C-alpha cells in the first residue's frame, strides 16, 4: 500500500477513532509485525497533540509458545506491573488503541482452558480498566492492519506478498481510507447511522423475531430502557469518537432473560486464535441451554463455560446484508470486519451505554434493568441474505424491520 494512503489511514485512526486531544496519552497495543504502520500512527498522534504515545507490543507466536510450554500455574496469574500499566494510564484519561490482526489459527492445538484461565486472571486484575472502556470513560478503538499469516488465511491461493497487498486493499476500502478526505467521509457515514439509531430509539421495540432458512428462529426481547447506538459515540467527557473502524452496525442489548429459540452461525468465528464454525445455540429464558459446532466445539465450550454471564447475550446488532463489507464478498476471519458484514449477537457482557442512564448505574442496577455481565464480549455472525426480522413494539404494533437481509424501515 502506498505511503500517502497509509498516512491517511493512520490519521483516521487517531482523529476519527480515538480522537486524541492536546496533552493526552495514547496507549497502542500492536503486533510487532505491524511496527512500520504503528510508527505512522505514533507520528499522527503527536501531530494531533498527544503528550506521549506508549506502545504495548505483542507477538502471537510468542504467546503460542507460552501457552504450549509454560507451567500450568502461570495461567492463573497476572503480573502486578502490567496491572499498574493499565490502571495508571486509564485513570489519567489515556486513549487506548488496539491494532487487532490475529491469525485465525495461531492457537491451533493450544489447550483452550489455558487461554480461558489467563483471560479470567487478566480480567480480575484489570477489571477497572475494562469497566472504564465498556462505559466509554476512556476513548478506545479497535482497528486492523494485515499480517502475513492472517492475509494468507483470507487469500490462500495467493503468494504471501500478494495476499498482504490484497488484504490492505480490502481494509482501506472497508474503512473509507481510500476516499479523498476519510475523516469527512466518516462524519457523513456517522450521520446516516445516527438517523437509523434515532428512528429505532423512537419506535421502542419490545422484541425482535429473527428467522432464516439456515434454521434461525429466535425471539430477542429488549429491556424497557434499551438504547440503540451506532456510528460515532461520545466519551464520558463529551468528546466524540469511533470505537470500531470499520463500523456499519446499529446495536443495543437483549434483555438478559428474554432470549428464546435457536440461532445458527452464518460465518466462522475466530475466537482467541481458534476457529469455531457451523454452530448453533439454543436459548431458553436468555440462557444457552444447548449448542453444537462442526468446527471448534472445544473452543465454543470454553467460551460458553467461562462464567455465568457467558451463557447469556450482551448485544444484538443489525447490519444490512447489502453493507459495503458484505458486498466485497471477502470472508475476513476477523470479527471486526465480518461483524460489519452481518447481523450479529455477542455472547457475554452488555455495554452499560446500551441502557438509558446506564453509564451511571451500579452493577446491581444494570442487572435489574436487564443487562448481562461477563468477562467475555464475543460477537458472532448470523445474518444471511434471506434473514427476516419482525419487531413488536411496547404499544403492541408489529413492524417488519428486515426483509431478505435488508432494512425495510
Ligand atoms: Zn457489534
Ligand atoms: Zn460487540
Short mmCIF file of C-alpha atoms in Angstrom, two decimals, residues 57-383:
data_model
loop_
_atom_site.label_atom_id
_atom_site.label_comp_id
_atom_site.label_asym_id
_atom_site.label_seq_id
_atom_site.Cartn_x
_atom_site.Cartn_y
_atom_site.Cartn_z
CA UNK A 57 3.93 -4.83 21.63
CA UNK A 58 2.62 -8.34 21.19
CA UNK A 59 3.58 -11.39 19.19
CA UNK A 60 1.15 -14.26 18.68
CA UNK A 61 3.91 -16.78 18.04
CA UNK A 62 5.45 -15.99 21.42
CA UNK A 63 2.03 -16.12 23.10
CA UNK A 64 1.56 -19.51 21.46
CA UNK A 65 4.90 -20.79 22.77
CA UNK A 66 3.97 -19.59 26.25
CA UNK A 67 0.58 -21.32 26.14
CA UNK A 68 2.21 -24.53 24.90
CA UNK A 69 5.23 -24.73 27.18
CA UNK A 70 4.89 -22.63 30.35
CA UNK A 71 3.98 -24.35 33.64
CA UNK A 72 0.31 -24.75 34.50
CA UNK A 73 0.20 -22.19 37.35
CA UNK A 74 1.31 -19.28 35.14
CA UNK A 75 -2.15 -19.03 33.55
CA UNK A 76 -3.84 -18.08 36.81
CA UNK A 77 -1.55 -15.07 37.33
CA UNK A 78 -1.46 -11.53 36.04
CA UNK A 79 1.73 -9.55 36.76
CA UNK A 80 1.41 -6.59 39.11
CA UNK A 81 3.46 -4.28 36.83
CA UNK A 82 1.12 -4.92 33.94
CA UNK A 83 -1.90 -4.18 36.12
CA UNK A 84 -0.27 -0.88 37.15
CA UNK A 85 0.36 -0.08 33.48
CA UNK A 86 -3.32 -0.34 32.51
CA UNK A 87 -4.81 1.23 35.62
CA UNK A 88 -2.39 4.19 35.75
CA UNK A 89 -2.97 5.12 32.13
CA UNK A 90 -6.74 4.54 32.35
CA UNK A 91 -7.04 6.77 35.44
CA UNK A 92 -5.01 9.56 33.84
CA UNK A 93 -7.54 9.57 30.95
CA UNK A 94 -5.44 7.95 28.22
CA UNK A 95 -6.96 6.73 24.97
CA UNK A 96 -6.46 3.05 24.10
CA UNK A 97 -5.95 1.84 20.55
CA UNK A 98 -5.77 -1.84 19.73
CA UNK A 99 -4.38 -3.00 16.40
CA UNK A 100 -6.07 -6.35 16.04
CA UNK A 101 -4.55 -8.61 13.38
CA UNK A 102 -4.92 -12.11 14.70
CA UNK A 103 -4.02 -15.22 12.71
CA UNK A 104 -7.27 -17.22 12.95
CA UNK A 105 -5.27 -20.38 13.60
CA UNK A 106 -2.45 -19.02 15.76
CA UNK A 107 -3.57 -21.04 18.79
CA UNK A 108 -4.46 -24.29 17.00
CA UNK A 109 -3.53 -27.15 19.31
CA UNK A 110 -3.34 -24.94 22.42
CA UNK A 111 -5.48 -26.06 25.36
CA UNK A 112 -8.44 -23.59 25.30
CA UNK A 113 -8.61 -23.92 29.09
CA UNK A 114 -5.20 -22.22 29.46
CA UNK A 115 -6.37 -19.27 27.34
CA UNK A 116 -9.63 -19.01 29.26
CA UNK A 117 -7.88 -19.05 32.64
CA UNK A 118 -5.41 -16.35 31.68
CA UNK A 119 -8.32 -14.21 30.49
CA UNK A 120 -10.09 -14.70 33.81
CA UNK A 121 -6.87 -13.76 35.67
CA UNK A 122 -6.40 -10.69 33.46
CA UNK A 123 -9.97 -9.59 33.92
CA UNK A 124 -9.84 -9.91 37.69
CA UNK A 125 -6.66 -7.82 37.78
CA UNK A 126 -7.71 -5.06 35.39
CA UNK A 127 -11.50 -5.06 35.76
CA UNK A 128 -11.44 -1.33 36.47
CA UNK A 129 -9.76 -0.76 33.10
CA UNK A 130 -12.28 -2.85 31.13
CA UNK A 131 -15.22 -1.32 33.06
CA UNK A 132 -13.97 2.15 32.12
CA UNK A 133 -13.72 1.25 28.42
CA UNK A 134 -17.08 -0.52 28.30
CA UNK A 135 -18.70 2.64 29.74
CA UNK A 136 -16.74 4.98 27.39
CA UNK A 137 -14.94 6.65 30.33
CA UNK A 138 -11.78 6.36 28.22
CA UNK A 139 -11.92 6.65 24.45
CA UNK A 140 -10.84 3.45 22.71
CA UNK A 141 -10.53 1.93 19.27
CA UNK A 142 -10.13 -1.45 17.62
CA UNK A 143 -8.71 -1.34 14.08
CA UNK A 144 -6.69 -3.74 11.91
CA UNK A 145 -3.71 -3.99 9.57
CA UNK A 146 -2.72 -7.10 7.62
CA UNK A 147 -0.21 -9.59 8.93
CA UNK A 148 1.23 -12.33 6.71
CA UNK A 149 -0.44 -15.25 8.48
CA UNK A 150 -3.83 -13.56 8.59
CA UNK A 151 -3.64 -12.44 4.92
CA UNK A 152 -2.77 -15.99 3.78
CA UNK A 153 -5.85 -17.30 5.56
CA UNK A 154 -8.05 -14.77 3.75
CA UNK A 155 -6.40 -15.31 0.33
CA UNK A 156 -4.98 -18.85 0.48
CA UNK A 157 -4.34 -19.09 -3.28
CA UNK A 158 -2.08 -16.02 -3.49
CA UNK A 159 1.58 -15.62 -2.57
CA UNK A 160 2.25 -14.08 0.83
CA UNK A 161 3.07 -10.66 -0.67
CA UNK A 162 0.01 -10.66 -2.93
CA UNK A 163 -2.20 -11.75 -0.06
CA UNK A 164 -0.94 -8.90 2.15
CA UNK A 165 -1.45 -6.39 -0.70
CA UNK A 166 -4.99 -7.64 -1.29
CA UNK A 167 -5.86 -7.50 2.38
CA UNK A 168 -4.55 -3.93 2.60
CA UNK A 169 -6.81 -3.03 -0.34
CA UNK A 170 -9.81 -4.59 1.34
CA UNK A 171 -9.09 -2.87 4.68
CA UNK A 172 -8.50 0.54 3.13
CA UNK A 173 -11.77 0.29 1.18
CA UNK A 174 -13.81 -1.02 4.10
CA UNK A 175 -12.57 1.80 6.34
CA UNK A 176 -13.17 4.53 3.71
CA UNK A 177 -9.46 5.44 3.92
CA UNK A 178 -9.40 5.35 0.10
CA UNK A 179 -11.54 8.48 -0.07
CA UNK A 180 -10.13 11.99 -0.58
CA UNK A 181 -10.99 13.03 2.95
CA UNK A 182 -11.61 9.92 5.07
CA UNK A 183 -12.34 11.95 8.23
CA UNK A 184 -15.13 13.79 6.42
CA UNK A 185 -16.41 10.58 4.82
CA UNK A 186 -16.78 9.15 8.33
CA UNK A 187 -18.75 12.18 9.52
CA UNK A 188 -21.21 11.62 6.66
CA UNK A 189 -21.37 7.88 7.37
CA UNK A 190 -21.99 8.53 11.07
CA UNK A 191 -24.85 10.89 10.24
CA UNK A 192 -26.57 8.11 8.29
CA UNK A 193 -26.16 5.65 11.14
CA UNK A 194 -27.36 8.23 13.69
CA UNK A 195 -30.59 8.68 11.68
CA UNK A 196 -31.29 4.95 11.88
CA UNK A 197 -30.43 4.92 15.60
CA UNK A 198 -32.83 7.78 16.27
CA UNK A 199 -35.57 6.01 14.35
CA UNK A 200 -35.12 2.76 16.30
CA UNK A 201 -34.96 4.61 19.61
CA UNK A 202 -38.27 6.32 18.81
CA UNK A 203 -40.08 3.08 17.87
CA UNK A 204 -39.31 1.38 21.24
CA UNK A 205 -39.29 -2.28 20.21
CA UNK A 206 -40.20 -4.79 22.91
CA UNK A 207 -38.86 -7.73 20.92
CA UNK A 208 -37.29 -8.74 17.61
CA UNK A 209 -38.03 -12.05 15.90
CA UNK A 210 -35.22 -13.33 13.62
CA UNK A 211 -35.87 -16.05 11.02
CA UNK A 212 -33.99 -17.54 8.08
CA UNK A 213 -33.59 -20.76 6.08
CA UNK A 214 -30.40 -21.79 7.93
CA UNK A 215 -32.73 -22.60 10.83
CA UNK A 216 -32.51 -19.45 12.93
CA UNK A 217 -35.80 -18.82 14.74
CA UNK A 218 -35.04 -16.55 17.64
CA UNK A 219 -37.01 -14.03 19.68
CA UNK A 220 -34.88 -11.40 21.39
CA UNK A 221 -36.63 -9.17 23.94
CA UNK A 222 -35.20 -5.73 24.59
CA UNK A 223 -35.19 -4.12 28.06
CA UNK A 224 -37.58 -1.22 28.55
CA UNK A 225 -34.66 1.20 28.94
CA UNK A 226 -32.69 -0.10 25.92
CA UNK A 227 -30.87 2.41 23.74
CA UNK A 228 -29.69 1.82 20.18
CA UNK A 229 -26.30 3.18 19.18
CA UNK A 230 -24.17 3.22 16.04
CA UNK A 231 -21.72 5.50 14.31
CA UNK A 232 -19.74 7.93 16.45
CA UNK A 233 -20.22 7.75 20.22
CA UNK A 234 -19.39 10.21 22.99
CA UNK A 235 -16.94 9.53 25.79
CA UNK A 236 -17.93 10.50 29.35
CA UNK A 237 -16.27 13.91 28.86
CA UNK A 238 -18.47 14.63 25.84
CA UNK A 239 -15.87 14.13 23.09
CA UNK A 240 -16.98 12.10 20.09
CA UNK A 241 -15.04 9.05 18.91
CA UNK A 242 -15.49 5.78 16.99
CA UNK A 243 -14.61 2.64 18.93
CA UNK A 244 -14.52 0.45 15.81
CA UNK A 245 -13.11 1.25 12.37
CA UNK A 246 -14.83 0.00 10.25
CA UNK A 247 -18.35 0.08 11.69
CA UNK A 248 -21.63 -0.44 9.85
CA UNK A 249 -23.81 -1.64 12.71
CA UNK A 250 -26.59 -0.30 14.88
CA UNK A 251 -26.79 -2.19 18.15
CA UNK A 252 -28.38 -2.44 21.56
CA UNK A 253 -28.62 -5.04 24.32
CA UNK A 254 -31.01 -8.01 24.67
CA UNK A 255 -32.96 -8.45 27.91
CA UNK A 256 -30.79 -10.95 29.78
CA UNK A 257 -33.61 -13.46 30.48
CA UNK A 258 -35.63 -12.60 27.37
CA UNK A 259 -33.99 -14.63 24.57
CA UNK A 260 -35.74 -17.78 23.30
CA UNK A 261 -35.26 -20.07 20.30
CA UNK A 262 -32.31 -21.11 18.19
CA UNK A 263 -29.67 -19.20 16.21
CA UNK A 264 -27.33 -20.62 13.55
CA UNK A 265 -23.96 -19.01 12.78
CA UNK A 266 -23.50 -17.75 9.22
CA UNK A 267 -19.71 -17.12 9.26
CA UNK A 268 -16.77 -18.70 11.05
CA UNK A 269 -15.70 -17.08 14.31
CA UNK A 270 -12.04 -16.52 15.20
CA UNK A 271 -12.06 -16.88 18.98
CA UNK A 272 -8.61 -16.40 20.59
CA UNK A 273 -6.76 -17.79 17.59
CA UNK A 274 -9.06 -20.79 17.09
CA UNK A 275 -11.84 -21.12 14.52
CA UNK A 276 -15.39 -22.02 15.53
CA UNK A 277 -17.64 -22.74 12.57
CA UNK A 278 -21.09 -24.06 11.64
CA UNK A 279 -22.52 -23.81 15.12
CA UNK A 280 -25.92 -23.26 16.67
CA UNK A 281 -27.04 -22.06 20.08
CA UNK A 282 -30.40 -22.82 21.69
CA UNK A 283 -31.77 -20.34 24.25
CA UNK A 284 -34.35 -20.64 26.98
CA UNK A 285 -35.20 -17.54 29.03
CA UNK A 286 -31.92 -15.99 27.91
CA UNK A 287 -29.68 -18.91 28.80
CA UNK A 288 -27.77 -21.05 26.28
CA UNK A 289 -29.18 -24.49 27.10
CA UNK A 290 -27.80 -26.41 24.13
CA UNK A 291 -25.10 -25.89 21.48
CA UNK A 292 -23.13 -27.76 18.82
CA UNK A 293 -20.30 -26.85 16.45
CA UNK A 294 -18.96 -28.76 13.45
CA UNK A 295 -15.60 -26.99 13.88
CA UNK A 296 -14.06 -25.82 17.16
CA UNK A 297 -16.53 -27.33 19.62
CA UNK A 298 -13.97 -27.22 22.48
CA UNK A 299 -13.33 -23.51 21.93
CA UNK A 300 -17.06 -22.79 21.86
CA UNK A 301 -17.46 -24.80 25.05
CA UNK A 302 -14.70 -22.88 26.84
CA UNK A 303 -16.25 -19.59 25.70
CA UNK A 304 -19.73 -20.52 26.98
CA UNK A 305 -18.40 -22.01 30.22
CA UNK A 306 -16.13 -19.06 31.12
CA UNK A 307 -18.53 -17.65 33.72
CA UNK A 308 -22.26 -17.40 34.47
CA UNK A 309 -22.73 -14.45 32.12
CA UNK A 310 -21.15 -16.16 29.13
CA UNK A 311 -24.26 -18.34 28.93
CA UNK A 312 -26.24 -15.19 28.09
CA UNK A 313 -26.17 -12.45 25.44
CA UNK A 314 -24.96 -8.85 25.75
CA UNK A 315 -25.52 -7.34 22.30
CA UNK A 316 -27.84 -7.55 19.33
CA UNK A 317 -26.65 -5.72 16.20
CA UNK A 318 -28.33 -5.08 12.87
CA UNK A 319 -26.23 -4.88 9.70
CA UNK A 320 -27.69 -4.93 6.19
CA UNK A 321 -26.73 -7.87 4.02
CA UNK A 322 -26.01 -5.19 1.41
CA UNK A 323 -23.38 -3.44 3.56
CA UNK A 324 -20.21 -2.44 1.63
CA UNK A 325 -18.10 -5.00 3.53
CA UNK A 326 -20.62 -7.74 2.82
CA UNK A 327 -20.69 -6.78 -0.87
CA UNK A 328 -16.90 -7.22 -1.03
CA UNK A 329 -17.67 -10.92 -0.56
CA UNK A 330 -14.45 -11.42 1.40
CA UNK A 331 -14.51 -13.64 4.44
CA UNK A 332 -12.05 -11.85 6.75
CA UNK A 333 -11.84 -14.37 9.63
CA UNK A 334 -11.63 -11.23 11.75
CA UNK A 335 -14.69 -10.23 13.76
CA UNK A 336 -14.06 -6.50 13.36
CA UNK A 337 -14.72 -6.90 9.63
CA UNK A 338 -17.06 -9.90 9.49
CA UNK A 339 -19.41 -8.45 12.13
CA UNK A 340 -19.84 -5.40 9.92
CA UNK A 341 -20.99 -7.59 7.06
CA UNK A 342 -23.67 -9.39 9.04
CA UNK A 343 -26.26 -9.15 11.81
CA UNK A 344 -24.60 -10.40 14.96
CA UNK A 345 -25.08 -11.20 18.62
CA UNK A 346 -22.50 -11.03 21.39
CA UNK A 347 -22.07 -13.77 23.95
CA UNK A 348 -21.35 -12.13 27.31
CA UNK A 349 -21.30 -8.63 28.67
CA UNK A 350 -23.62 -5.79 27.60
CA UNK A 351 -22.38 -2.22 27.17
CA UNK A 352 -23.72 -0.09 30.05
CA UNK A 353 -24.25 2.67 27.46
CA UNK A 354 -26.90 0.46 25.78
CA UNK A 355 -29.27 1.44 28.63
CA UNK A 356 -30.71 4.91 29.24
CA UNK A 357 -28.54 6.28 32.08
CA UNK A 358 -26.56 3.02 32.12
CA UNK A 359 -23.13 4.64 32.38
CA UNK A 360 -24.14 5.98 35.82
CA UNK A 361 -25.64 2.68 37.07
CA UNK A 362 -24.04 0.31 39.57
CA UNK A 363 -23.60 -3.34 38.58
CA UNK A 364 -26.75 -4.21 40.55
CA UNK A 365 -28.78 -1.53 38.77
CA UNK A 366 -27.52 -2.68 35.36
CA UNK A 367 -28.58 -6.25 36.20
CA UNK A 368 -32.00 -5.10 37.46
CA UNK A 369 -32.54 -3.33 34.14
CA UNK A 370 -31.81 -6.47 32.10
CA UNK A 371 -28.09 -6.05 31.25
CA UNK A 372 -25.86 -9.12 31.30
CA UNK A 373 -22.40 -9.17 32.90
CA UNK A 374 -19.49 -11.46 31.95
CA UNK A 375 -15.77 -11.08 31.39
CA UNK A 376 -16.48 -12.04 27.76
CA UNK A 377 -17.97 -9.99 24.98
CA UNK A 378 -17.65 -12.08 21.83
CA UNK A 379 -19.59 -11.18 18.68
CA UNK A 380 -20.67 -13.91 16.29
CA UNK A 381 -22.34 -13.52 12.92
CA UNK A 382 -25.73 -14.97 11.98
CA UNK A 383 -27.05 -12.61 9.25
#
